């Protein structure tokens, strides 16, 4: 009985060992496959962590350097918009750059119904009925870098009635406005906000000139205003200026030169003296300084009191 029992025991041990060995052999292949897959997953996770660390470092560096460009991997498009004056524009995603279309068309027509220049009984005797585009402007405005603004406008209209073609910027050059403005200090939070402009501008000296030609009562401004600004101010004028304004005041000071299209080797006095000047030696360019100060002690929805002071020195 003992030998038989020992035989059964040894047989049981052998069977158990065989079962365990078979189980180990059968499970070896799946175990190895699982280990390889897990190893690949771990490697991918390590790579993702490294890439994330690089992205975080780049973001931190961009914040320290003040970089306002789009975040890595983003593709934010520019936005189209319309201004309160119905100008169409496109602006970058961060609002730092933009471009807007602008234009103006004002037509002028006149007819002398009872005038007969053949009779020669009236003076002047050379009046002619006619039609012209008094103002035909097309251009762009906008900003760049957040603190700079620009304007470039051509005027393809105009009339030569009563003007000298050599002194009228509209006749010798289509450039009406072409300037850039720095607005870095033009913030309401500043005690005295300042904006600096250089280029060809409509110098806003006198109340009439400060108003847009879209807002004046008649197509032409008053004769007194034209006389006051003809000497160094007015339209198409090269200028360097500084302005400051808030809701209750406006101040501007300008140093000006010739109008656009004026020859730079002759004075405006010489150009006005003849339509075909023969001066060959440079005599310097026209130069003037001007300033305008306004103050509104009363300004609300029902009433307004506007006080202004202008000064021009040639």
PDB file of C-alpha atoms in Angstrom:
ATOM      1  CA  UNK A   1       0.000   0.000   0.000  1.00  0.00           C
ATOM      2  CA  UNK A   2       2.798   2.302   0.768  1.00  0.00           C
ATOM      3  CA  UNK A   3       4.500   1.737  -2.598  1.00  0.00           C
ATOM      4  CA  UNK A   4       1.201   2.145  -4.445  1.00  0.00           C
ATOM      5  CA  UNK A   5       0.498   5.329  -2.546  1.00  0.00           C
ATOM      6  CA  UNK A   6       3.978   6.661  -3.315  1.00  0.00           C
ATOM      7  CA  UNK A   7       3.497   5.825  -6.980  1.00  0.00           C
ATOM      8  CA  UNK A   8       0.224   7.706  -7.086  1.00  0.00           C
ATOM      9  CA  UNK A   9       1.859  10.621  -5.308  1.00  0.00           C
ATOM     10  CA  UNK A  10       4.794  10.712  -7.684  1.00  0.00           C
ATOM     11  CA  UNK A  11       2.431  10.427 -10.620  1.00  0.00           C
ATOM     12  CA  UNK A  12       0.332  13.294  -9.278  1.00  0.00           C
ATOM     13  CA  UNK A  13       3.417  15.418  -8.863  1.00  0.00           C
ATOM     14  CA  UNK A  14       4.478  14.621 -12.417  1.00  0.00           C
ATOM     15  CA  UNK A  15       1.040  15.512 -13.790  1.00  0.00           C
ATOM     16  CA  UNK A  16       0.969  18.721 -11.822  1.00  0.00           C
ATOM     17  CA  UNK A  17       4.441  19.629 -13.053  1.00  0.00           C
ATOM     18  CA  UNK A  18       3.383  18.869 -16.624  1.00  0.00           C
ATOM     19  CA  UNK A  19       0.281  21.020 -16.292  1.00  0.00           C
ATOM     20  CA  UNK A  20       2.275  23.918 -14.880  1.00  0.00           C
ATOM     21  CA  UNK A  21       4.898  23.562 -17.616  1.00  0.00           C
ATOM     22  CA  UNK A  22       2.241  23.464 -20.318  1.00  0.00           C
ATOM     23  CA  UNK A  23       0.558  26.497 -18.851  1.00  0.00           C
ATOM     24  CA  UNK A  24       3.858  28.353 -18.840  1.00  0.00           C
ATOM     25  CA  UNK A  25       4.578  27.393 -22.425  1.00  0.00           C
ATOM     26  CA  UNK A  26       1.104  28.362 -23.635  1.00  0.00           C
ATOM     27  CA  UNK A  27       1.180  31.726 -21.822  1.00  0.00           C
ATOM     28  CA  UNK A  28       4.707  32.747 -22.839  1.00  0.00           C
ATOM     29  CA  UNK A  29       3.831  34.146 -26.290  1.00  0.00           C
ATOM     30  CA  UNK A  30       0.962  36.452 -25.141  1.00  0.00           C
ATOM     31  CA  UNK A  31       3.043  37.645 -22.227  1.00  0.00           C
ATOM     32  CA  UNK A  32       5.944  38.612 -24.484  1.00  0.00           C
ATOM     33  CA  UNK A  33       3.535  40.438 -26.880  1.00  0.00           C
ATOM     34  CA  UNK A  34       1.978  42.374 -23.993  1.00  0.00           C
ATOM     35  CA  UNK A  35       5.418  43.413 -22.752  1.00  0.00           C
ATOM     36  CA  UNK A  36       6.450  44.729 -26.191  1.00  0.00           C
ATOM     37  CA  UNK A  37       3.207  46.706 -26.590  1.00  0.00           C
ATOM     38  CA  UNK A  38       3.529  48.222 -23.153  1.00  0.00           C
ATOM     39  CA  UNK A  39       7.130  49.185 -23.896  1.00  0.00           C
ATOM     40  CA  UNK A  40       6.066  51.005 -27.097  1.00  0.00           C
ATOM     41  CA  UNK A  41       3.308  52.818 -25.209  1.00  0.00           C
ATOM     42  CA  UNK A  42       5.779  53.942 -22.590  1.00  0.00           C
ATOM     43  CA  UNK A  43       8.143  55.239 -25.271  1.00  0.00           C
ATOM     44  CA  UNK A  44       5.313  57.206 -26.958  1.00  0.00           C
ATOM     45  CA  UNK A  45       4.253  58.696 -23.630  1.00  0.00           C
ATOM     46  CA  UNK A  46       7.830  59.809 -22.995  1.00  0.00           C
ATOM     47  CA  UNK A  47       7.969  61.479 -26.426  1.00  0.00           C
ATOM     48  CA  UNK A  48       4.660  63.276 -25.785  1.00  0.00           C
ATOM     49  CA  UNK A  49       5.962  64.549 -22.447  1.00  0.00           C
ATOM     50  CA  UNK A  50       9.103  65.871 -24.140  1.00  0.00           C
ATOM     51  CA  UNK A  51       7.089  67.671 -26.851  1.00  0.00           C
ATOM     52  CA  UNK A  52       4.759  69.174 -24.258  1.00  0.00           C
ATOM     53  CA  UNK A  53       7.744  70.447 -22.306  1.00  0.00           C
ATOM     54  CA  UNK A  54       9.114  72.099 -25.460  1.00  0.00           C
ATOM     55  CA  UNK A  55       5.741  73.765 -26.195  1.00  0.00           C
ATOM     56  CA  UNK A  56       5.488  75.060 -22.610  1.00  0.00           C
ATOM     57  CA  UNK A  57       9.015  76.456 -22.832  1.00  0.00           C
ATOM     58  CA  UNK A  58       8.227  78.233 -26.119  1.00  0.00           C
ATOM     59  CA  UNK A  59       5.035  79.743 -24.658  1.00  0.00           C
ATOM     60  CA  UNK A  60       6.913  80.995 -21.610  1.00  0.00           C
ATOM     61  CA  UNK A  61       9.622  82.531 -23.785  1.00  0.00           C
ATOM     62  CA  UNK A  62       7.005  84.250 -25.959  1.00  0.00           C
ATOM     63  CA  UNK A  63       5.321  85.761 -22.885  1.00  0.00           C
ATOM     64  CA  UNK A  64       8.621  87.054 -21.516  1.00  0.00           C
ATOM     65  CA  UNK A  65       9.552  88.665 -24.839  1.00  0.00           C
ATOM     66  CA  UNK A  66       6.112  90.257 -25.304  1.00  0.00           C
ATOM     67  CA  UNK A  67       5.487  88.321 -28.502  1.00  0.00           C
ATOM     68  CA  UNK A  68       1.830  88.652 -29.602  1.00  0.00           C
ATOM     69  CA  UNK A  69       1.968  86.255 -32.532  1.00  0.00           C
ATOM     70  CA  UNK A  70      -0.473  83.402 -32.817  1.00  0.00           C
ATOM     71  CA  UNK A  71       0.167  80.423 -30.489  1.00  0.00           C
ATOM     72  CA  UNK A  72       2.028  77.458 -31.925  1.00  0.00           C
ATOM     73  CA  UNK A  73      -0.214  75.268 -34.007  1.00  0.00           C
ATOM     74  CA  UNK A  74      -3.057  77.809 -34.333  1.00  0.00           C
ATOM     75  CA  UNK A  75      -4.302  79.297 -37.597  1.00  0.00           C
ATOM     76  CA  UNK A  76      -6.450  82.296 -36.718  1.00  0.00           C
ATOM     77  CA  UNK A  77      -7.740  84.105 -39.831  1.00  0.00           C
ATOM     78  CA  UNK A  78      -8.093  87.860 -40.331  1.00  0.00           C
ATOM     79  CA  UNK A  79     -11.524  89.354 -39.646  1.00  0.00           C
ATOM     80  CA  UNK A  80     -13.571  91.526 -42.023  1.00  0.00           C
ATOM     81  CA  UNK A  81     -15.563  94.406 -40.521  1.00  0.00           C
ATOM     82  CA  UNK A  82     -17.401  97.649 -41.311  1.00  0.00           C
ATOM     83  CA  UNK A  83     -16.751 100.963 -39.540  1.00  0.00           C
ATOM     84  CA  UNK A  84     -19.520 103.306 -38.290  1.00  0.00           C
ATOM     85  CA  UNK A  85     -18.883 105.392 -41.447  1.00  0.00           C
ATOM     86  CA  UNK A  86     -19.438 102.261 -43.595  1.00  0.00           C
ATOM     87  CA  UNK A  87     -15.808 101.717 -44.550  1.00  0.00           C
ATOM     88  CA  UNK A  88     -14.953  98.100 -45.293  1.00  0.00           C
ATOM     89  CA  UNK A  89     -11.873  96.754 -43.545  1.00  0.00           C
ATOM     90  CA  UNK A  90      -9.827  93.671 -42.697  1.00  0.00           C
ATOM     91  CA  UNK A  91      -8.120  93.256 -39.328  1.00  0.00           C
ATOM     92  CA  UNK A  92      -5.556  90.723 -38.113  1.00  0.00           C
ATOM     93  CA  UNK A  93      -6.609  88.212 -35.451  1.00  0.00           C
ATOM     94  CA  UNK A  94      -4.816  90.147 -32.689  1.00  0.00           C
ATOM     95  CA  UNK A  95      -6.194  93.575 -33.681  1.00  0.00           C
ATOM     96  CA  UNK A  96      -2.708  94.998 -34.234  1.00  0.00           C
ATOM     97  CA  UNK A  97      -2.942  95.494 -38.023  1.00  0.00           C
ATOM     98  CA  UNK A  98      -5.740  96.562 -40.345  1.00  0.00           C
ATOM     99  CA  UNK A  99      -6.519  98.031 -43.751  1.00  0.00           C
ATOM    100  CA  UNK A 100      -9.681  99.921 -44.747  1.00  0.00           C
ATOM    101  CA  UNK A 101     -10.988 101.216 -48.062  1.00  0.00           C
ATOM    102  CA  UNK A 102     -12.083 104.832 -48.279  1.00  0.00           C
ATOM    103  CA  UNK A 103     -13.398 107.055 -51.056  1.00  0.00           C
ATOM    104  CA  UNK A 104     -15.367 110.166 -51.878  1.00  0.00           C
ATOM    105  CA  UNK A 105     -17.134 111.403 -54.986  1.00  0.00           C
ATOM    106  CA  UNK A 106     -18.585 114.925 -55.247  1.00  0.00           C
ATOM    107  CA  UNK A 107     -19.767 116.169 -58.640  1.00  0.00           C
ATOM    108  CA  UNK A 108     -20.144 119.828 -59.620  1.00  0.00           C
ATOM    109  CA  UNK A 109     -22.220 121.168 -62.508  1.00  0.00           C
ATOM    110  CA  UNK A 110     -22.942 124.767 -63.483  1.00  0.00           C
ATOM    111  CA  UNK A 111     -24.952 126.393 -66.263  1.00  0.00           C
ATOM    112  CA  UNK A 112     -25.385 130.073 -67.163  1.00  0.00           C
ATOM    113  CA  UNK A 113     -28.905 130.041 -68.616  1.00  0.00           C
ATOM    114  CA  UNK A 114     -29.222 133.707 -69.660  1.00  0.00           C
ATOM    115  CA  UNK A 115     -25.586 134.428 -70.477  1.00  0.00           C
ATOM    116  CA  UNK A 116     -24.453 135.015 -74.052  1.00  0.00           C
ATOM    117  CA  UNK A 117     -20.711 135.572 -74.280  1.00  0.00           C
ATOM    118  CA  UNK A 118     -20.992 136.555 -77.960  1.00  0.00           C
ATOM    119  CA  UNK A 119     -22.693 139.865 -77.093  1.00  0.00           C
ATOM    120  CA  UNK A 120     -19.775 141.039 -74.975  1.00  0.00           C
ATOM    121  CA  UNK A 121     -22.073 143.152 -72.781  1.00  0.00           C
ATOM    122  CA  UNK A 122     -21.232 141.433 -69.538  1.00  0.00           C
ATOM    123  CA  UNK A 123     -18.068 141.119 -67.517  1.00  0.00           C
ATOM    124  CA  UNK A 124     -16.371 138.741 -67.272  1.00  0.00           C
ATOM    125  CA  UNK A 125     -17.045 137.659 -70.836  1.00  0.00           C
ATOM    126  CA  UNK A 126     -15.576 134.142 -70.682  1.00  0.00           C
ATOM    127  CA  UNK A 127     -18.006 132.285 -68.471  1.00  0.00           C
ATOM    128  CA  UNK A 128     -18.614 128.720 -69.580  1.00  0.00           C
ATOM    129  CA  UNK A 129     -21.116 126.186 -68.367  1.00  0.00           C
ATOM    130  CA  UNK A 130     -19.540 122.922 -67.377  1.00  0.00           C
ATOM    131  CA  UNK A 131     -19.258 119.811 -65.288  1.00  0.00           C
ATOM    132  CA  UNK A 132     -16.433 118.319 -63.237  1.00  0.00           C
ATOM    133  CA  UNK A 133     -15.691 115.906 -60.422  1.00  0.00           C
ATOM    134  CA  UNK A 134     -14.928 118.351 -57.633  1.00  0.00           C
ATOM    135  CA  UNK A 135     -13.622 115.576 -55.394  1.00  0.00           C
ATOM    136  CA  UNK A 136     -12.968 112.036 -56.607  1.00  0.00           C
ATOM    137  CA  UNK A 137     -10.918 110.316 -53.940  1.00  0.00           C
ATOM    138  CA  UNK A 138      -9.882 106.719 -53.461  1.00  0.00           C
ATOM    139  CA  UNK A 139      -7.465 105.326 -50.923  1.00  0.00           C
ATOM    140  CA  UNK A 140      -6.708 103.184 -47.913  1.00  0.00           C
ATOM    141  CA  UNK A 141      -6.349 103.784 -44.188  1.00  0.00           C
ATOM    142  CA  UNK A 142      -5.450 101.498 -41.321  1.00  0.00           C
ATOM    143  CA  UNK A 143      -2.987 100.666 -38.588  1.00  0.00           C
ATOM    144  CA  UNK A 144       0.057  98.493 -38.060  1.00  0.00           C
ATOM    145  CA  UNK A 145       1.969  97.351 -35.018  1.00  0.00           C
ATOM    146  CA  UNK A 146      -0.862  98.456 -32.761  1.00  0.00           C
ATOM    147  CA  UNK A 147       0.495 101.991 -32.220  1.00  0.00           C
ATOM    148  CA  UNK A 148       0.931 103.205 -35.813  1.00  0.00           C
ATOM    149  CA  UNK A 149      -1.768 104.356 -38.246  1.00  0.00           C
ATOM    150  CA  UNK A 150      -1.482 105.293 -41.902  1.00  0.00           C
ATOM    151  CA  UNK A 151      -3.458 106.953 -44.681  1.00  0.00           C
ATOM    152  CA  UNK A 152      -2.858 107.011 -48.436  1.00  0.00           C
ATOM    153  CA  UNK A 153      -5.509 108.779 -50.557  1.00  0.00           C
ATOM    154  CA  UNK A 154      -5.410 110.033 -54.127  1.00  0.00           C
ATOM    155  CA  UNK A 155      -7.715 112.773 -55.407  1.00  0.00           C
ATOM    156  CA  UNK A 156      -8.485 112.342 -59.098  1.00  0.00           C
ATOM    157  CA  UNK A 157     -10.945 115.232 -59.279  1.00  0.00           C
ATOM    158  CA  UNK A 158     -10.511 118.935 -58.688  1.00  0.00           C
ATOM    159  CA  UNK A 159     -11.070 122.058 -60.752  1.00  0.00           C
ATOM    160  CA  UNK A 160      -8.567 124.558 -62.161  1.00  0.00           C
ATOM    161  CA  UNK A 161     -11.045 127.447 -61.920  1.00  0.00           C
ATOM    162  CA  UNK A 162      -9.150 130.445 -60.602  1.00  0.00           C
ATOM    163  CA  UNK A 163      -6.002 128.486 -59.670  1.00  0.00           C
ATOM    164  CA  UNK A 164      -2.505 128.215 -61.003  1.00  0.00           C
ATOM    165  CA  UNK A 165      -1.784 124.712 -62.235  1.00  0.00           C
ATOM    166  CA  UNK A 166       1.735 124.908 -60.818  1.00  0.00           C
ATOM    167  CA  UNK A 167       0.580 125.707 -57.280  1.00  0.00           C
ATOM    168  CA  UNK A 168      -2.466 123.470 -57.047  1.00  0.00           C
ATOM    169  CA  UNK A 169      -1.542 120.093 -55.633  1.00  0.00           C
ATOM    170  CA  UNK A 170      -4.634 118.555 -57.224  1.00  0.00           C
ATOM    171  CA  UNK A 171      -3.391 119.499 -60.692  1.00  0.00           C
ATOM    172  CA  UNK A 172       0.233 118.371 -60.506  1.00  0.00           C
ATOM    173  CA  UNK A 173      -0.158 115.360 -58.195  1.00  0.00           C
ATOM    174  CA  UNK A 174      -3.045 113.088 -57.289  1.00  0.00           C
ATOM    175  CA  UNK A 175      -1.635 112.656 -53.776  1.00  0.00           C
ATOM    176  CA  UNK A 176      -4.105 114.220 -51.358  1.00  0.00           C
ATOM    177  CA  UNK A 177      -3.163 112.446 -48.127  1.00  0.00           C
ATOM    178  CA  UNK A 178      -0.121 110.293 -47.488  1.00  0.00           C
ATOM    179  CA  UNK A 179       1.006 110.153 -43.877  1.00  0.00           C
ATOM    180  CA  UNK A 180       1.738 107.967 -40.862  1.00  0.00           C
ATOM    181  CA  UNK A 181       0.830 108.667 -37.221  1.00  0.00           C
ATOM    182  CA  UNK A 182       2.417 107.370 -34.026  1.00  0.00           C
ATOM    183  CA  UNK A 183      -0.227 106.762 -31.348  1.00  0.00           C
ATOM    184  CA  UNK A 184       1.931 105.136 -28.697  1.00  0.00           C
ATOM    185  CA  UNK A 185       1.356 108.099 -26.348  1.00  0.00           C
ATOM    186  CA  UNK A 186      -2.186 108.802 -27.479  1.00  0.00           C
ATOM    187  CA  UNK A 187      -3.918 106.987 -24.631  1.00  0.00           C
ATOM    188  CA  UNK A 188      -6.862 108.356 -22.578  1.00  0.00           C
ATOM    189  CA  UNK A 189      -5.057 107.275 -19.419  1.00  0.00           C
ATOM    190  CA  UNK A 190      -2.195 109.699 -20.116  1.00  0.00           C
ATOM    191  CA  UNK A 191      -2.573 113.132 -18.505  1.00  0.00           C
ATOM    192  CA  UNK A 192      -1.710 114.686 -21.883  1.00  0.00           C
ATOM    193  CA  UNK A 193      -2.259 112.176 -24.731  1.00  0.00           C
ATOM    194  CA  UNK A 194      -0.079 112.908 -27.782  1.00  0.00           C
ATOM    195  CA  UNK A 195      -0.114 111.777 -31.410  1.00  0.00           C
ATOM    196  CA  UNK A 196       2.664 112.559 -33.927  1.00  0.00           C
ATOM    197  CA  UNK A 197       1.996 112.787 -37.684  1.00  0.00           C
ATOM    198  CA  UNK A 198       4.299 113.245 -40.675  1.00  0.00           C
ATOM    199  CA  UNK A 199       3.506 113.314 -44.392  1.00  0.00           C
ATOM    200  CA  UNK A 200       1.024 115.070 -46.672  1.00  0.00           C
ATOM    201  CA  UNK A 201      -2.132 116.025 -44.782  1.00  0.00           C
ATOM    202  CA  UNK A 202      -5.065 118.431 -44.709  1.00  0.00           C
ATOM    203  CA  UNK A 203      -3.788 120.722 -41.976  1.00  0.00           C
ATOM    204  CA  UNK A 204      -6.813 121.328 -39.677  1.00  0.00           C
ATOM    205  CA  UNK A 205      -6.207 125.030 -39.060  1.00  0.00           C
ATOM    206  CA  UNK A 206      -9.465 127.085 -38.782  1.00  0.00           C
ATOM    207  CA  UNK A 207     -12.832 125.582 -37.892  1.00  0.00           C
ATOM    208  CA  UNK A 208     -13.916 125.314 -41.530  1.00  0.00           C
ATOM    209  CA  UNK A 209     -10.824 123.320 -42.531  1.00  0.00           C
ATOM    210  CA  UNK A 210     -11.123 121.119 -39.446  1.00  0.00           C
ATOM    211  CA  UNK A 211     -14.500 119.900 -40.745  1.00  0.00           C
ATOM    212  CA  UNK A 212     -14.578 117.204 -43.403  1.00  0.00           C
ATOM    213  CA  UNK A 213     -15.765 118.223 -46.868  1.00  0.00           C
ATOM    214  CA  UNK A 214     -18.543 115.678 -46.320  1.00  0.00           C
ATOM    215  CA  UNK A 215     -19.901 117.781 -43.451  1.00  0.00           C
ATOM    216  CA  UNK A 216     -19.656 121.391 -44.679  1.00  0.00           C
ATOM    217  CA  UNK A 217     -22.798 123.239 -45.788  1.00  0.00           C
ATOM    218  CA  UNK A 218     -21.657 123.926 -49.353  1.00  0.00           C
ATOM    219  CA  UNK A 219     -19.335 122.090 -51.696  1.00  0.00           C
ATOM    220  CA  UNK A 220     -16.739 124.875 -51.388  1.00  0.00           C
ATOM    221  CA  UNK A 221     -15.428 126.313 -48.156  1.00  0.00           C
ATOM    222  CA  UNK A 222     -15.663 130.030 -47.421  1.00  0.00           C
ATOM    223  CA  UNK A 223     -13.358 132.472 -49.219  1.00  0.00           C
ATOM    224  CA  UNK A 224     -12.047 133.859 -45.920  1.00  0.00           C
ATOM    225  CA  UNK A 225     -10.950 130.394 -44.871  1.00  0.00           C
ATOM    226  CA  UNK A 226      -9.224 129.784 -48.218  1.00  0.00           C
ATOM    227  CA  UNK A 227      -7.304 133.065 -47.883  1.00  0.00           C
ATOM    228  CA  UNK A 228      -6.338 132.311 -44.273  1.00  0.00           C
ATOM    229  CA  UNK A 229      -4.959 128.839 -45.011  1.00  0.00           C
ATOM    230  CA  UNK A 230      -3.448 129.451 -48.460  1.00  0.00           C
ATOM    231  CA  UNK A 231      -0.195 130.648 -46.897  1.00  0.00           C
ATOM    232  CA  UNK A 232       1.344 127.514 -45.513  1.00  0.00           C
ATOM    233  CA  UNK A 233      -1.711 125.494 -44.417  1.00  0.00           C
ATOM    234  CA  UNK A 234      -4.720 123.846 -46.031  1.00  0.00           C
ATOM    235  CA  UNK A 235      -5.011 120.796 -48.297  1.00  0.00           C
ATOM    236  CA  UNK A 236      -2.270 118.676 -49.913  1.00  0.00           C
ATOM    237  CA  UNK A 237       0.313 120.160 -47.535  1.00  0.00           C
ATOM    238  CA  UNK A 238       3.512 118.453 -46.399  1.00  0.00           C
ATOM    239  CA  UNK A 239       3.625 118.712 -42.624  1.00  0.00           C
ATOM    240  CA  UNK A 240       4.993 117.474 -39.338  1.00  0.00           C
ATOM    241  CA  UNK A 241       2.546 117.846 -36.475  1.00  0.00           C
ATOM    242  CA  UNK A 242       1.633 116.913 -32.935  1.00  0.00           C
ATOM    243  CA  UNK A 243      -1.932 116.770 -31.619  1.00  0.00           C
ATOM    244  CA  UNK A 244      -3.532 116.252 -28.238  1.00  0.00           C
ATOM    245  CA  UNK A 245      -7.229 115.922 -27.487  1.00  0.00           C
ATOM    246  CA  UNK A 246      -9.853 114.699 -25.069  1.00  0.00           C
ATOM    247  CA  UNK A 247     -13.626 115.146 -24.942  1.00  0.00           C
ATOM    248  CA  UNK A 248     -13.425 118.822 -23.956  1.00  0.00           C
ATOM    249  CA  UNK A 249     -10.365 120.153 -25.823  1.00  0.00           C
ATOM    250  CA  UNK A 250      -8.250 119.750 -28.975  1.00  0.00           C
ATOM    251  CA  UNK A 251      -4.775 121.123 -29.690  1.00  0.00           C
ATOM    252  CA  UNK A 252      -2.562 120.788 -32.743  1.00  0.00           C
ATOM    253  CA  UNK A 253       0.740 122.366 -33.813  1.00  0.00           C
ATOM    254  CA  UNK A 254       2.222 121.922 -37.295  1.00  0.00           C
ATOM    255  CA  UNK A 255       5.342 122.784 -39.253  1.00  0.00           C
ATOM    256  CA  UNK A 256       4.521 122.764 -42.970  1.00  0.00           C
ATOM    257  CA  UNK A 257       6.256 122.805 -46.344  1.00  0.00           C
ATOM    258  CA  UNK A 258       5.113 122.805 -49.988  1.00  0.00           C
ATOM    259  CA  UNK A 259       1.983 121.146 -51.359  1.00  0.00           C
ATOM    260  CA  UNK A 260       2.221 117.812 -53.146  1.00  0.00           C
ATOM    261  CA  UNK A 261       3.447 118.181 -56.703  1.00  0.00           C
ATOM    262  CA  UNK A 262       5.128 121.557 -56.138  1.00  0.00           C
ATOM    263  CA  UNK A 263       8.664 121.777 -57.628  1.00  0.00           C
ATOM    264  CA  UNK A 264      11.158 121.735 -54.775  1.00  0.00           C
ATOM    265  CA  UNK A 265      13.677 124.141 -56.282  1.00  0.00           C
ATOM    266  CA  UNK A 266      11.413 127.216 -56.337  1.00  0.00           C
ATOM    267  CA  UNK A 267       9.423 129.202 -53.811  1.00  0.00           C
ATOM    268  CA  UNK A 268       5.649 129.320 -53.974  1.00  0.00           C
ATOM    269  CA  UNK A 269       5.842 133.095 -54.506  1.00  0.00           C
ATOM    270  CA  UNK A 270       7.878 132.523 -57.658  1.00  0.00           C
ATOM    271  CA  UNK A 271       5.514 129.803 -58.832  1.00  0.00           C
ATOM    272  CA  UNK A 272       2.476 132.020 -58.308  1.00  0.00           C
ATOM    273  CA  UNK A 273       4.043 134.862 -60.302  1.00  0.00           C
ATOM    274  CA  UNK A 274       4.066 133.018 -63.611  1.00  0.00           C
ATOM    275  CA  UNK A 275       2.692 129.894 -65.154  1.00  0.00           C
ATOM    276  CA  UNK A 276       6.065 129.102 -66.720  1.00  0.00           C
ATOM    277  CA  UNK A 277       8.801 130.153 -64.288  1.00  0.00           C
ATOM    278  CA  UNK A 278      12.356 130.351 -65.605  1.00  0.00           C
ATOM    279  CA  UNK A 279      14.111 130.348 -62.239  1.00  0.00           C
ATOM    280  CA  UNK A 280      16.913 127.808 -62.275  1.00  0.00           C
ATOM    281  CA  UNK A 281      18.697 128.360 -58.970  1.00  0.00           C
ATOM    282  CA  UNK A 282      17.150 126.898 -55.794  1.00  0.00           C
ATOM    283  CA  UNK A 283      15.604 129.526 -53.538  1.00  0.00           C
ATOM    284  CA  UNK A 284      14.422 127.298 -50.708  1.00  0.00           C
ATOM    285  CA  UNK A 285      11.074 125.726 -50.000  1.00  0.00           C
ATOM    286  CA  UNK A 286       8.115 127.462 -48.341  1.00  0.00           C
ATOM    287  CA  UNK A 287       7.917 126.984 -44.602  1.00  0.00           C
ATOM    288  CA  UNK A 288       5.251 127.892 -42.068  1.00  0.00           C
ATOM    289  CA  UNK A 289       4.127 127.003 -38.573  1.00  0.00           C
ATOM    290  CA  UNK A 290       0.573 126.980 -37.306  1.00  0.00           C
ATOM    291  CA  UNK A 291      -1.432 125.972 -34.262  1.00  0.00           C
ATOM    292  CA  UNK A 292      -5.056 125.540 -33.290  1.00  0.00           C
ATOM    293  CA  UNK A 293      -6.577 125.304 -29.801  1.00  0.00           C
ATOM    294  CA  UNK A 294     -10.230 124.585 -29.090  1.00  0.00           C
ATOM    295  CA  UNK A 295     -12.200 124.174 -25.873  1.00  0.00           C
ATOM    296  CA  UNK A 296     -15.765 123.081 -25.232  1.00  0.00           C
ATOM    297  CA  UNK A 297     -16.888 124.321 -21.801  1.00  0.00           C
ATOM    298  CA  UNK A 298     -20.431 123.153 -22.574  1.00  0.00           C
ATOM    299  CA  UNK A 299     -21.069 119.916 -24.448  1.00  0.00           C
ATOM    300  CA  UNK A 300     -24.157 117.731 -24.083  1.00  0.00           C
ATOM    301  CA  UNK A 301     -26.998 116.353 -26.160  1.00  0.00           C
ATOM    302  CA  UNK A 302     -28.923 119.645 -26.321  1.00  0.00           C
ATOM    303  CA  UNK A 303     -26.278 122.376 -26.346  1.00  0.00           C
ATOM    304  CA  UNK A 304     -22.670 123.073 -27.181  1.00  0.00           C
ATOM    305  CA  UNK A 305     -20.276 125.985 -26.761  1.00  0.00           C
ATOM    306  CA  UNK A 306     -17.140 125.831 -28.888  1.00  0.00           C
ATOM    307  CA  UNK A 307     -14.225 128.255 -28.459  1.00  0.00           C
ATOM    308  CA  UNK A 308     -11.285 128.210 -30.864  1.00  0.00           C
ATOM    309  CA  UNK A 309      -8.049 130.080 -31.521  1.00  0.00           C
ATOM    310  CA  UNK A 310      -5.835 129.778 -34.623  1.00  0.00           C
ATOM    311  CA  UNK A 311      -2.364 131.168 -35.383  1.00  0.00           C
ATOM    312  CA  UNK A 312      -0.217 130.979 -38.546  1.00  0.00           C
ATOM    313  CA  UNK A 313       3.290 132.305 -39.047  1.00  0.00           C
ATOM    314  CA  UNK A 314       5.155 132.197 -42.344  1.00  0.00           C
TER     315      UNK A 314
END
